[in-house]
mmCIF file of C-alpha atoms in Angstrom:
data_model
loop_
_atom_site.group_PDB
_atom_site.id
_atom_site.type_symbol
_atom_site.label_atom_id
_atom_site.label_comp_id
_atom_site.label_asym_id
_atom_site.label_seq_id
_atom_site.Cartn_x
_atom_site.Cartn_y
_atom_site.Cartn_z
ATOM 1 C CA MET Z 1 14.054 45.145 -16.570
ATOM 2 C CA THR Z 2 15.056 41.241 -15.842
ATOM 3 C CA VAL Z 3 17.048 40.790 -12.606
ATOM 4 C CA THR Z 4 16.928 36.541 -12.346
ATOM 5 C CA VAL Z 5 18.585 34.142 -14.099
ATOM 6 C CA ALA Z 6 17.887 30.250 -14.693
ATOM 7 C CA ASP Z 7 17.588 28.228 -11.342
ATOM 8 C CA HIS Z 8 21.809 27.461 -10.035
ATOM 9 C CA GLU Z 9 22.723 25.546 -7.646
ATOM 10 C CA PRO Z 10 24.141 28.552 -4.452
ATOM 11 C CA ALA Z 11 27.548 27.590 -3.381
ATOM 12 C CA ALA Z 12 27.996 24.463 -0.892
ATOM 13 C CA GLY Z 13 28.498 25.855 2.717
ATOM 14 C CA SER Z 14 26.724 29.082 2.400
ATOM 15 C CA PRO Z 15 23.303 29.353 4.258
ATOM 16 C CA THR Z 16 20.942 29.340 1.602
ATOM 17 C CA THR Z 17 21.916 25.581 1.063
ATOM 18 C CA GLU Z 18 20.067 23.233 2.234
ATOM 19 C CA PRO Z 19 20.370 22.185 5.230
ATOM 20 C CA GLY Z 20 21.630 25.405 6.061
ATOM 21 C CA ARG Z 21 17.907 27.125 4.711
ATOM 22 C CA GLY Z 22 16.463 25.391 7.798
ATOM 23 C CA ILE Z 23 19.708 26.363 10.133
ATOM 24 C CA LEU Z 24 18.841 30.110 8.677
ATOM 25 C CA SER Z 25 15.033 29.881 9.096
ATOM 26 C CA ARG Z 26 15.569 28.471 12.991
ATOM 27 C CA ALA Z 27 18.288 31.841 13.862
ATOM 28 C CA LEU Z 28 16.164 33.842 11.941
ATOM 29 C CA LEU Z 29 13.141 33.088 14.010
ATOM 30 C CA ARG Z 30 15.743 32.896 17.531
ATOM 31 C CA GLN Z 31 16.631 36.407 16.730
ATOM 32 C CA GLU Z 32 13.260 37.671 16.291
ATOM 33 C CA PHE Z 33 11.797 36.055 19.131
ATOM 34 C CA THR Z 34 14.489 37.643 20.890
ATOM 35 C CA LEU Z 35 14.059 41.399 19.837
ATOM 36 C CA VAL Z 36 10.102 40.352 20.617
ATOM 37 C CA LEU Z 37 10.673 39.842 23.947
ATOM 38 C CA VAL Z 38 12.810 42.904 24.240
ATOM 39 C CA ILE Z 39 10.421 45.090 23.622
ATOM 40 C CA VAL Z 40 7.773 43.437 25.995
ATOM 41 C CA VAL Z 41 10.415 44.151 29.031
ATOM 42 C CA ILE Z 42 11.253 47.595 28.075
ATOM 43 C CA GLY Z 43 7.363 48.128 26.899
ATOM 44 C CA ALA Z 44 7.002 46.775 30.957
ATOM 45 C CA ALA Z 45 9.496 48.477 32.547
ATOM 46 C CA ALA Z 46 7.889 51.870 31.722
ATOM 47 C CA PHE Z 47 4.361 51.295 32.071
ATOM 48 C CA THR Z 48 5.880 50.456 35.556
ATOM 49 C CA ARG Z 49 6.928 54.351 35.532
ATOM 50 C CA ASN Z 50 3.845 55.497 33.631
ATOM 51 C CA HIS Z 51 0.439 53.851 33.393
ATOM 52 C CA ALA Z 52 -0.308 55.781 29.959
ATOM 53 C CA PHE Z 53 2.624 53.496 27.972
ATOM 54 C CA LEU Z 54 -0.009 51.472 26.950
ATOM 55 C CA SER Z 55 -3.093 54.072 26.458
ATOM 56 C CA GLY Z 56 -4.614 53.398 22.731
ATOM 57 C CA ASP Z 57 -2.978 56.665 21.779
ATOM 58 C CA ASN Z 58 0.534 56.199 22.858
ATOM 59 C CA VAL Z 59 0.795 52.784 21.395
ATOM 60 C CA LEU Z 60 -0.767 54.421 17.823
ATOM 61 C CA GLU Z 61 2.016 56.536 18.152
ATOM 62 C CA LEU Z 62 4.315 53.883 19.148
ATOM 63 C CA PHE Z 63 3.912 52.325 15.743
ATOM 64 C CA ARG Z 64 2.934 55.149 13.561
ATOM 65 C CA SER Z 65 6.457 57.094 14.892
ATOM 66 C CA SER Z 66 8.447 53.722 13.436
ATOM 67 C CA VAL Z 67 7.048 53.606 10.042
ATOM 68 C CA ILE Z 68 9.114 55.859 8.511
ATOM 69 C CA TYR Z 69 12.697 54.007 9.890
ATOM 70 C CA PHE Z 70 11.028 50.701 8.457
ATOM 71 C CA VAL Z 71 10.259 51.549 5.011
ATOM 72 C CA MET Z 72 13.533 52.900 4.590
ATOM 73 C CA ALA Z 73 14.875 49.743 6.547
ATOM 74 C CA CYS Z 74 12.968 47.162 4.016
ATOM 75 C CA GLY Z 75 15.334 48.578 0.803
ATOM 76 C CA ALA Z 76 18.182 48.807 2.958
ATOM 77 C CA ALA Z 77 18.420 45.346 3.861
ATOM 78 C CA LEU Z 78 17.074 43.522 1.311
ATOM 79 C CA LEU Z 79 20.499 45.462 -0.432
ATOM 80 C CA THR Z 80 22.487 44.240 2.897
ATOM 81 C CA ILE Z 81 21.591 40.842 2.366
ATOM 82 C CA GLY Z 82 22.643 41.287 -1.125
ATOM 83 C CA GLY Z 83 26.252 41.934 0.267
ATOM 84 C CA GLY Z 84 25.755 45.889 -0.027
ATOM 85 C CA LEU Z 85 25.199 48.773 1.580
ATOM 86 C CA ASP Z 86 23.987 51.897 1.662
ATOM 87 C CA PHE Z 87 24.885 55.212 4.021
ATOM 88 C CA SER Z 88 23.572 57.867 1.726
ATOM 89 C CA VAL Z 89 19.462 57.046 2.962
ATOM 90 C CA GLY Z 90 19.077 60.439 5.390
ATOM 91 C CA GLY Z 91 20.606 62.539 1.759
ATOM 92 C CA VAL Z 92 17.490 60.590 -0.152
ATOM 93 C CA PHE Z 93 15.090 60.609 2.287
ATOM 94 C CA THR Z 94 15.099 64.385 2.210
ATOM 95 C CA LEU Z 95 15.867 64.794 -1.245
ATOM 96 C CA GLY Z 96 12.652 62.835 -2.233
ATOM 97 C CA ALA Z 97 11.126 64.770 0.428
ATOM 98 C CA LEU Z 98 11.421 68.261 -1.397
ATOM 99 C CA SER Z 99 11.609 66.849 -4.782
ATOM 100 C CA THR Z 100 8.041 65.863 -4.148
ATOM 101 C CA SER Z 101 7.058 69.119 -1.932
ATOM 102 C CA LEU Z 102 8.647 71.480 -4.575
ATOM 103 C CA LEU Z 103 6.445 69.830 -7.861
ATOM 104 C CA LEU Z 104 3.347 69.801 -5.244
ATOM 105 C CA VAL Z 105 3.423 73.765 -4.264
ATOM 106 C CA ARG Z 106 4.049 73.825 -8.491
ATOM 107 C CA ASP Z 107 0.141 72.514 -8.689
ATOM 108 C CA VAL Z 108 1.759 69.186 -9.595
ATOM 109 C CA PRO Z 109 -0.950 66.964 -9.027
ATOM 110 C CA TRP Z 110 0.248 64.986 -6.104
ATOM 111 C CA PRO Z 111 0.175 61.106 -7.758
ATOM 112 C CA LEU Z 112 3.001 62.525 -10.555
ATOM 113 C CA ALA Z 113 4.978 64.558 -7.807
ATOM 114 C CA VAL Z 114 5.131 61.528 -5.290
ATOM 115 C CA LEU Z 115 6.044 58.787 -8.279
ATOM 116 C CA ALA Z 116 8.961 61.972 -9.612
ATOM 117 C CA GLY Z 117 10.083 61.864 -5.885
ATOM 118 C CA VAL Z 118 10.056 57.977 -5.781
ATOM 119 C CA VAL Z 119 11.883 57.604 -9.289
ATOM 120 C CA ILE Z 120 14.623 60.203 -7.978
ATOM 121 C CA GLY Z 121 15.075 58.200 -4.798
ATOM 122 C CA ALA Z 122 16.000 55.170 -6.965
ATOM 123 C CA LEU Z 123 18.004 57.413 -9.783
ATOM 124 C CA VAL Z 124 19.986 57.994 -6.844
ATOM 125 C CA GLY Z 125 20.471 54.558 -6.375
ATOM 126 C CA LEU Z 126 21.672 53.796 -9.671
ATOM 127 C CA VAL Z 127 24.484 56.796 -8.867
ATOM 128 C CA ASN Z 128 25.736 54.330 -6.127
ATOM 129 C CA HIS Z 129 25.376 51.427 -8.248
ATOM 130 C CA LEU Z 130 27.501 52.624 -11.084
ATOM 131 C CA ILE Z 131 30.427 54.826 -8.789
ATOM 132 C CA ILE Z 132 30.615 50.987 -6.518
ATOM 133 C CA THR Z 133 30.551 48.747 -10.127
ATOM 134 C CA TYR Z 134 32.143 50.974 -12.893
ATOM 135 C CA TRP Z 135 34.817 53.002 -10.660
ATOM 136 C CA HIS Z 136 35.576 50.105 -7.874
ATOM 137 C CA VAL Z 137 34.742 52.446 -4.814
ATOM 138 C CA PRO Z 138 34.210 50.483 -1.610
ATOM 139 C CA PRO Z 139 30.137 50.424 -0.786
ATOM 140 C CA ILE Z 140 30.638 52.536 2.424
ATOM 141 C CA ILE Z 141 32.871 55.475 0.950
ATOM 142 C CA ALA Z 142 30.848 55.468 -2.467
ATOM 143 C CA THR Z 143 27.427 56.160 -0.324
ATOM 144 C CA LEU Z 144 29.127 58.450 2.153
ATOM 145 C CA GLY Z 145 30.477 60.384 -0.452
ATOM 146 C CA THR Z 146 26.854 60.333 -2.300
ATOM 147 C CA PHE Z 147 25.127 61.883 1.290
ATOM 148 C CA PHE Z 148 27.613 64.296 1.869
ATOM 149 C CA VAL Z 149 26.820 65.791 -2.377
ATOM 150 C CA LEU Z 150 22.981 65.380 -1.354
ATOM 151 C CA LEU Z 151 22.705 66.927 1.790
ATOM 152 C CA GLY Z 152 24.816 70.129 -0.155
ATOM 153 C CA LEU Z 153 22.348 69.526 -3.384
ATOM 154 C CA ASP Z 154 18.733 69.582 -1.021
ATOM 155 C CA THR Z 155 20.065 72.436 0.811
ATOM 156 C CA GLN Z 156 20.450 73.950 -2.761
ATOM 157 C CA ILE Z 157 16.975 73.178 -4.124
ATOM 158 C CA SER Z 158 15.364 74.547 -1.726
ATOM 159 C CA GLN Z 159 17.540 77.603 -0.379
ATOM 160 C CA GLY Z 160 17.613 76.153 2.944
ATOM 161 C CA ASP Z 161 14.057 76.938 3.396
ATOM 162 C CA ASP Z 162 11.124 74.644 4.491
ATOM 163 C CA VAL Z 163 8.501 73.951 1.475
ATOM 164 C CA LEU Z 164 5.171 74.458 2.325
ATOM 165 C CA PRO Z 165 1.777 75.236 1.887
ATOM 166 C CA LEU Z 166 1.275 72.101 0.655
ATOM 167 C CA PRO Z 167 -2.164 71.145 -0.828
ATOM 168 C CA ASP Z 168 -4.657 69.406 1.437
ATOM 169 C CA ALA Z 169 -5.004 66.464 -0.751
ATOM 170 C CA PHE Z 170 -1.686 65.154 -0.369
ATOM 171 C CA THR Z 171 -1.316 65.957 3.731
ATOM 172 C CA LYS Z 172 -4.050 63.795 4.310
ATOM 173 C CA LEU Z 173 -2.900 61.219 2.980
ATOM 174 C CA GLY Z 174 0.107 61.174 5.968
ATOM 175 C CA GLN Z 175 -2.810 62.421 8.491
ATOM 176 C CA GLY Z 176 -5.622 60.309 7.555
ATOM 177 C CA SER Z 177 -6.637 56.958 9.077
ATOM 178 C CA VAL Z 178 -8.956 54.462 7.898
ATOM 179 C CA LEU Z 179 -11.231 52.682 10.960
ATOM 180 C CA GLY Z 180 -9.236 53.924 12.893
ATOM 181 C CA VAL Z 181 -5.854 52.337 11.822
ATOM 182 C CA PRO Z 182 -3.588 56.054 10.685
ATOM 183 C CA ASN Z 183 -3.023 55.756 6.715
ATOM 184 C CA VAL Z 184 1.417 55.993 7.579
ATOM 185 C CA ILE Z 185 0.804 52.287 9.465
ATOM 186 C CA ILE Z 186 -1.289 50.738 6.390
ATOM 187 C CA TYR Z 187 1.614 52.194 3.949
ATOM 188 C CA ALA Z 188 4.449 50.431 6.058
ATOM 189 C CA VAL Z 189 2.893 47.349 6.202
ATOM 190 C CA VAL Z 190 2.289 47.564 2.259
ATOM 191 C CA VAL Z 191 6.088 48.512 1.530
ATOM 192 C CA GLY Z 192 6.635 45.433 4.325
ATOM 193 C CA VAL Z 193 4.393 42.705 2.590
ATOM 194 C CA VAL Z 194 5.446 43.658 -0.506
ATOM 195 C CA CYS Z 195 9.494 43.001 0.573
ATOM 196 C CA TRP Z 196 8.919 39.989 2.705
ATOM 197 C CA PHE Z 197 6.896 38.326 -0.446
ATOM 198 C CA LEU Z 198 10.200 39.654 -2.676
ATOM 199 C CA LEU Z 199 12.858 38.200 -1.071
ATOM 200 C CA GLU Z 200 10.903 34.797 0.539
ATOM 201 C CA ARG Z 201 8.639 33.310 -2.056
ATOM 202 C CA THR Z 202 10.630 34.399 -4.959
ATOM 203 C CA ARG Z 203 13.823 33.717 -7.267
ATOM 204 C CA PHE Z 204 14.531 37.623 -6.938
ATOM 205 C CA GLY Z 205 14.966 36.473 -3.208
ATOM 206 C CA VAL Z 206 16.853 33.139 -3.629
ATOM 207 C CA ASN Z 207 19.484 35.103 -5.823
ATOM 208 C CA VAL Z 208 19.815 37.836 -3.438
ATOM 209 C CA ARG Z 209 20.484 35.307 -0.444
ATOM 210 C CA ALA Z 210 22.872 33.509 -3.264
ATOM 211 C CA LEU Z 211 24.575 37.088 -3.600
ATOM 212 C CA GLY Z 212 25.291 38.120 -0.166
ATOM 213 C CA GLY Z 213 26.068 34.763 0.987
ATOM 214 C CA ASN Z 214 28.959 34.342 -1.586
ATOM 215 C CA ARG Z 215 29.404 36.866 -4.097
ATOM 216 C CA GLN Z 216 32.109 34.693 -6.636
ATOM 217 C CA ALA Z 217 30.057 31.252 -6.020
ATOM 218 C CA ALA Z 218 27.103 33.536 -7.494
ATOM 219 C CA VAL Z 219 29.584 35.009 -10.286
ATOM 220 C CA GLN Z 220 30.762 31.126 -11.507
ATOM 221 C CA ASN Z 221 26.800 29.495 -11.198
ATOM 222 C CA GLY Z 222 25.713 32.775 -13.513
ATOM 223 C CA LEU Z 223 24.115 34.821 -11.948
ATOM 224 C CA ARG Z 224 23.757 38.370 -13.109
ATOM 225 C CA VAL Z 225 25.142 40.731 -10.291
ATOM 226 C CA VAL Z 226 25.535 43.848 -11.855
ATOM 227 C CA ARG Z 227 21.991 43.896 -12.998
ATOM 228 C CA LEU Z 228 21.072 42.370 -9.754
ATOM 229 C CA ASP Z 229 23.096 44.781 -7.787
ATOM 230 C CA LEU Z 230 21.557 47.710 -9.942
ATOM 231 C CA ALA Z 231 18.026 46.694 -8.995
ATOM 232 C CA LEU Z 232 18.722 46.639 -5.056
ATOM 233 C CA TYR Z 233 20.218 49.685 -4.794
ATOM 234 C CA ALA Z 234 17.246 51.566 -6.758
ATOM 235 C CA ILE Z 235 14.873 49.560 -4.399
ATOM 236 C CA ALA Z 236 17.106 51.450 -1.571
ATOM 237 C CA GLY Z 237 16.762 55.017 -2.918
ATOM 238 C CA ALA Z 238 13.109 54.363 -4.248
ATOM 239 C CA THR Z 239 12.319 52.924 -0.178
ATOM 240 C CA GLY Z 240 14.437 56.198 1.180
ATOM 241 C CA ALA Z 241 12.425 58.816 -0.705
ATOM 242 C CA LEU Z 242 9.134 56.800 -0.212
ATOM 243 C CA ALA Z 243 9.840 57.002 3.262
ATOM 244 C CA GLY Z 244 10.641 61.232 3.024
ATOM 245 C CA ILE Z 245 7.338 61.630 1.020
ATOM 246 C CA ILE Z 246 5.641 60.104 3.415
ATOM 247 C CA TYR Z 247 6.951 61.644 6.418
ATOM 248 C CA THR Z 248 6.332 64.914 4.018
ATOM 249 C CA ALA Z 249 2.797 63.793 4.139
ATOM 250 C CA ARG Z 250 2.314 63.289 7.671
ATOM 251 C CA VAL Z 251 4.096 66.800 8.718
ATOM 252 C CA GLY Z 252 2.723 68.929 5.744
ATOM 253 C CA ALA Z 253 6.498 70.374 4.752
ATOM 254 C CA GLY Z 254 8.833 69.534 2.967
ATOM 255 C CA GLN Z 255 11.392 70.061 6.021
ATOM 256 C CA VAL Z 256 15.182 70.264 4.342
ATOM 257 C CA GLN Z 257 16.538 69.669 8.029
ATOM 258 C CA ALA Z 258 14.474 65.845 8.163
ATOM 259 C CA GLY Z 259 16.587 62.728 7.251
ATOM 260 C CA GLY Z 260 20.633 63.468 7.925
ATOM 261 C CA ALA Z 261 23.141 61.372 9.541
ATOM 262 C CA ALA Z 262 20.849 61.054 12.284
ATOM 263 C CA THR Z 263 17.742 59.280 10.074
ATOM 264 C CA THR Z 264 20.955 57.649 8.477
ATOM 265 C CA LEU Z 265 22.734 55.755 11.720
ATOM 266 C CA ASN Z 266 18.999 54.740 12.642
ATOM 267 C CA VAL Z 267 18.060 53.300 9.416
ATOM 268 C CA VAL Z 268 21.161 51.281 9.334
ATOM 269 C CA THR Z 269 20.846 50.332 13.300
ATOM 270 C CA ALA Z 270 16.953 48.872 12.621
ATOM 271 C CA VAL Z 271 18.290 46.578 9.861
ATOM 272 C CA LEU Z 272 20.991 45.170 12.389
ATOM 273 C CA ILE Z 273 19.059 45.093 15.157
ATOM 274 C CA GLY Z 274 16.955 43.037 13.063
ATOM 275 C CA GLY Z 275 19.130 39.923 11.748
ATOM 276 C CA VAL Z 276 20.430 41.057 8.949
ATOM 277 C CA SER Z 277 23.969 40.296 8.426
ATOM 278 C CA LEU Z 278 26.548 43.150 7.597
ATOM 279 C CA PHE Z 279 28.629 40.164 6.044
ATOM 280 C CA GLY Z 280 24.990 39.416 3.469
ATOM 281 C CA GLY Z 281 22.637 36.327 3.128
ATOM 282 C CA LEU Z 282 20.886 36.918 6.208
ATOM 283 C CA GLY Z 283 17.984 38.480 7.527
ATOM 284 C CA SER Z 284 14.431 38.910 7.032
ATOM 285 C CA ILE Z 285 11.936 41.589 6.861
ATOM 286 C CA THR Z 286 10.278 40.802 9.551
ATOM 287 C CA GLY Z 287 13.258 40.966 12.046
ATOM 288 C CA VAL Z 288 13.747 44.840 10.401
ATOM 289 C CA ALA Z 289 10.268 45.500 11.780
ATOM 290 C CA CYS Z 290 10.865 44.193 14.689
ATOM 291 C CA GLY Z 291 14.519 46.460 14.867
ATOM 292 C CA ALA Z 292 12.427 49.165 13.956
ATOM 293 C CA LEU Z 293 9.828 48.697 16.127
ATOM 294 C CA LEU Z 294 12.457 48.373 19.015
ATOM 295 C CA LEU Z 295 13.851 51.532 18.519
ATOM 296 C CA SER Z 296 10.269 53.400 18.114
ATOM 297 C CA THR Z 297 9.890 51.494 21.332
ATOM 298 C CA VAL Z 298 13.269 52.827 23.657
ATOM 299 C CA ASP Z 299 12.661 56.233 22.471
ATOM 300 C CA ASN Z 300 8.619 56.359 23.529
ATOM 301 C CA ALA Z 301 9.510 54.559 26.743
ATOM 302 C CA LEU Z 302 12.418 57.144 27.770
ATOM 303 C CA ILE Z 303 9.437 59.952 27.146
ATOM 304 C CA VAL Z 304 6.647 58.501 28.402
ATOM 305 C CA ALA Z 305 8.755 57.621 32.111
ATOM 306 C CA ARG Z 306 10.292 61.071 31.794
ATOM 307 C CA VAL Z 307 14.115 60.063 31.610
ATOM 308 C CA PRO Z 308 16.464 62.217 30.056
ATOM 309 C CA PRO Z 309 16.748 61.520 26.057
ATOM 310 C CA ASP Z 310 20.707 61.253 26.012
ATOM 311 C CA TYR Z 311 20.012 57.798 27.775
ATOM 312 C CA ASN Z 312 18.644 56.474 24.612
ATOM 313 C CA ASN Z 313 21.559 57.204 23.148
ATOM 314 C CA ILE Z 314 23.431 54.916 25.028
ATOM 315 C CA ILE Z 315 20.667 52.368 24.960
ATOM 316 C CA VAL Z 316 20.739 51.735 21.059
ATOM 317 C CA GLY Z 317 23.889 52.165 21.221
ATOM 318 C CA ALA Z 318 24.313 49.108 23.349
ATOM 319 C CA ILE Z 319 22.023 47.598 21.621
ATOM 320 C CA LEU Z 320 23.714 48.222 18.160
ATOM 321 C CA ILE Z 321 27.094 46.467 19.847
ATOM 322 C CA GLY Z 322 25.682 43.882 20.770
ATOM 323 C CA ALA Z 323 23.559 43.021 17.703
ATOM 324 C CA VAL Z 324 26.731 43.005 15.684
ATOM 325 C CA GLY Z 325 28.730 40.840 17.799
ATOM 326 C CA ILE Z 326 25.854 38.310 17.999
ATOM 327 C CA ASP Z 327 25.835 38.219 14.315
ATOM 328 C CA HIS Z 328 29.642 37.131 13.904
ATOM 329 C CA LEU Z 329 28.699 34.523 16.727
ATOM 330 C CA ARG Z 330 25.914 33.009 14.133
ATOM 331 C CA ARG Z 331 27.317 33.302 11.462
ATOM 332 C CA LYS Z 332 30.235 31.329 12.559
ATOM 333 C CA ARG Z 333 27.877 28.181 13.931
ATOM 334 C CA LEU Z 334 25.702 28.874 10.606
ATOM 335 C CA TYR Z 335 28.468 28.095 8.268
ATOM 336 C CA ARG Z 336 30.209 25.031 10.560
ATOM 337 C CA ARG Z 337 26.846 23.805 10.644
ATOM 338 C CA GLY Z 338 25.780 24.447 6.834
#
């Protein structure tokens, strides 16, 4: 399905215009540099408490634990940059995991089971899009409603029990490694590169930023808004389900308690901390990677430093508030300059 149109000029005053594009790039680079600096500071503090923080095994675990949030956040970031919002990803995560697991225990070959799980996630994104577009329900309400529907559906299709045992050929996908690098990290890199390319090197990415920066101007300039929204919600659903499938391959079971509200909030947090604007138009995949890694670093550092886990929520909450506040100030500065 085509989601792009003939070349068009973004609206004046949007950060996607020139010289706004250069200003945007510099702002995103500063955001990413700041996140890396924060990660380094947190890591150094954890290292002083426990030198095991920088051990090879722990560093690999740190990256491995950030994979799930990053894969989900890639699709969520594209959607948010395009002016959308999806709070159903935690439910999609579980639905994709359980759907694939149920097919596997019925002897469906793992490639078909994985494909089916991803397609189901994309279909949930399609449903979100239809509710928002044709019923005119605000995205936050529509996707929250879908989230609760999925929670019930996940319990029904699994009868409240984890799905296992899963075939060895499938679990090796999540538990294996290549040259010492866990497979799950390789999957995350592939997803990240694909989403980065879409956003930064294609007309699709230009249209996404134009849509999120000024939806009314995008419509007036002939952008096929409905089709683009549909693609973005489908991508967000697909990456949410894919993350659930990767997690399932790693733990070796379709867990009905995986995902949920905590996963949704962590993904949204990673997206916003990573510099994606809640109001659309601004953000990058590399920033989202830094955001997911920051969340993983905070969690890992507290464990290694033997700090009570309750502090994790305090720190992440403070970072999230700061990220949204900084986003507000950044947008005011960018639009004033643009």
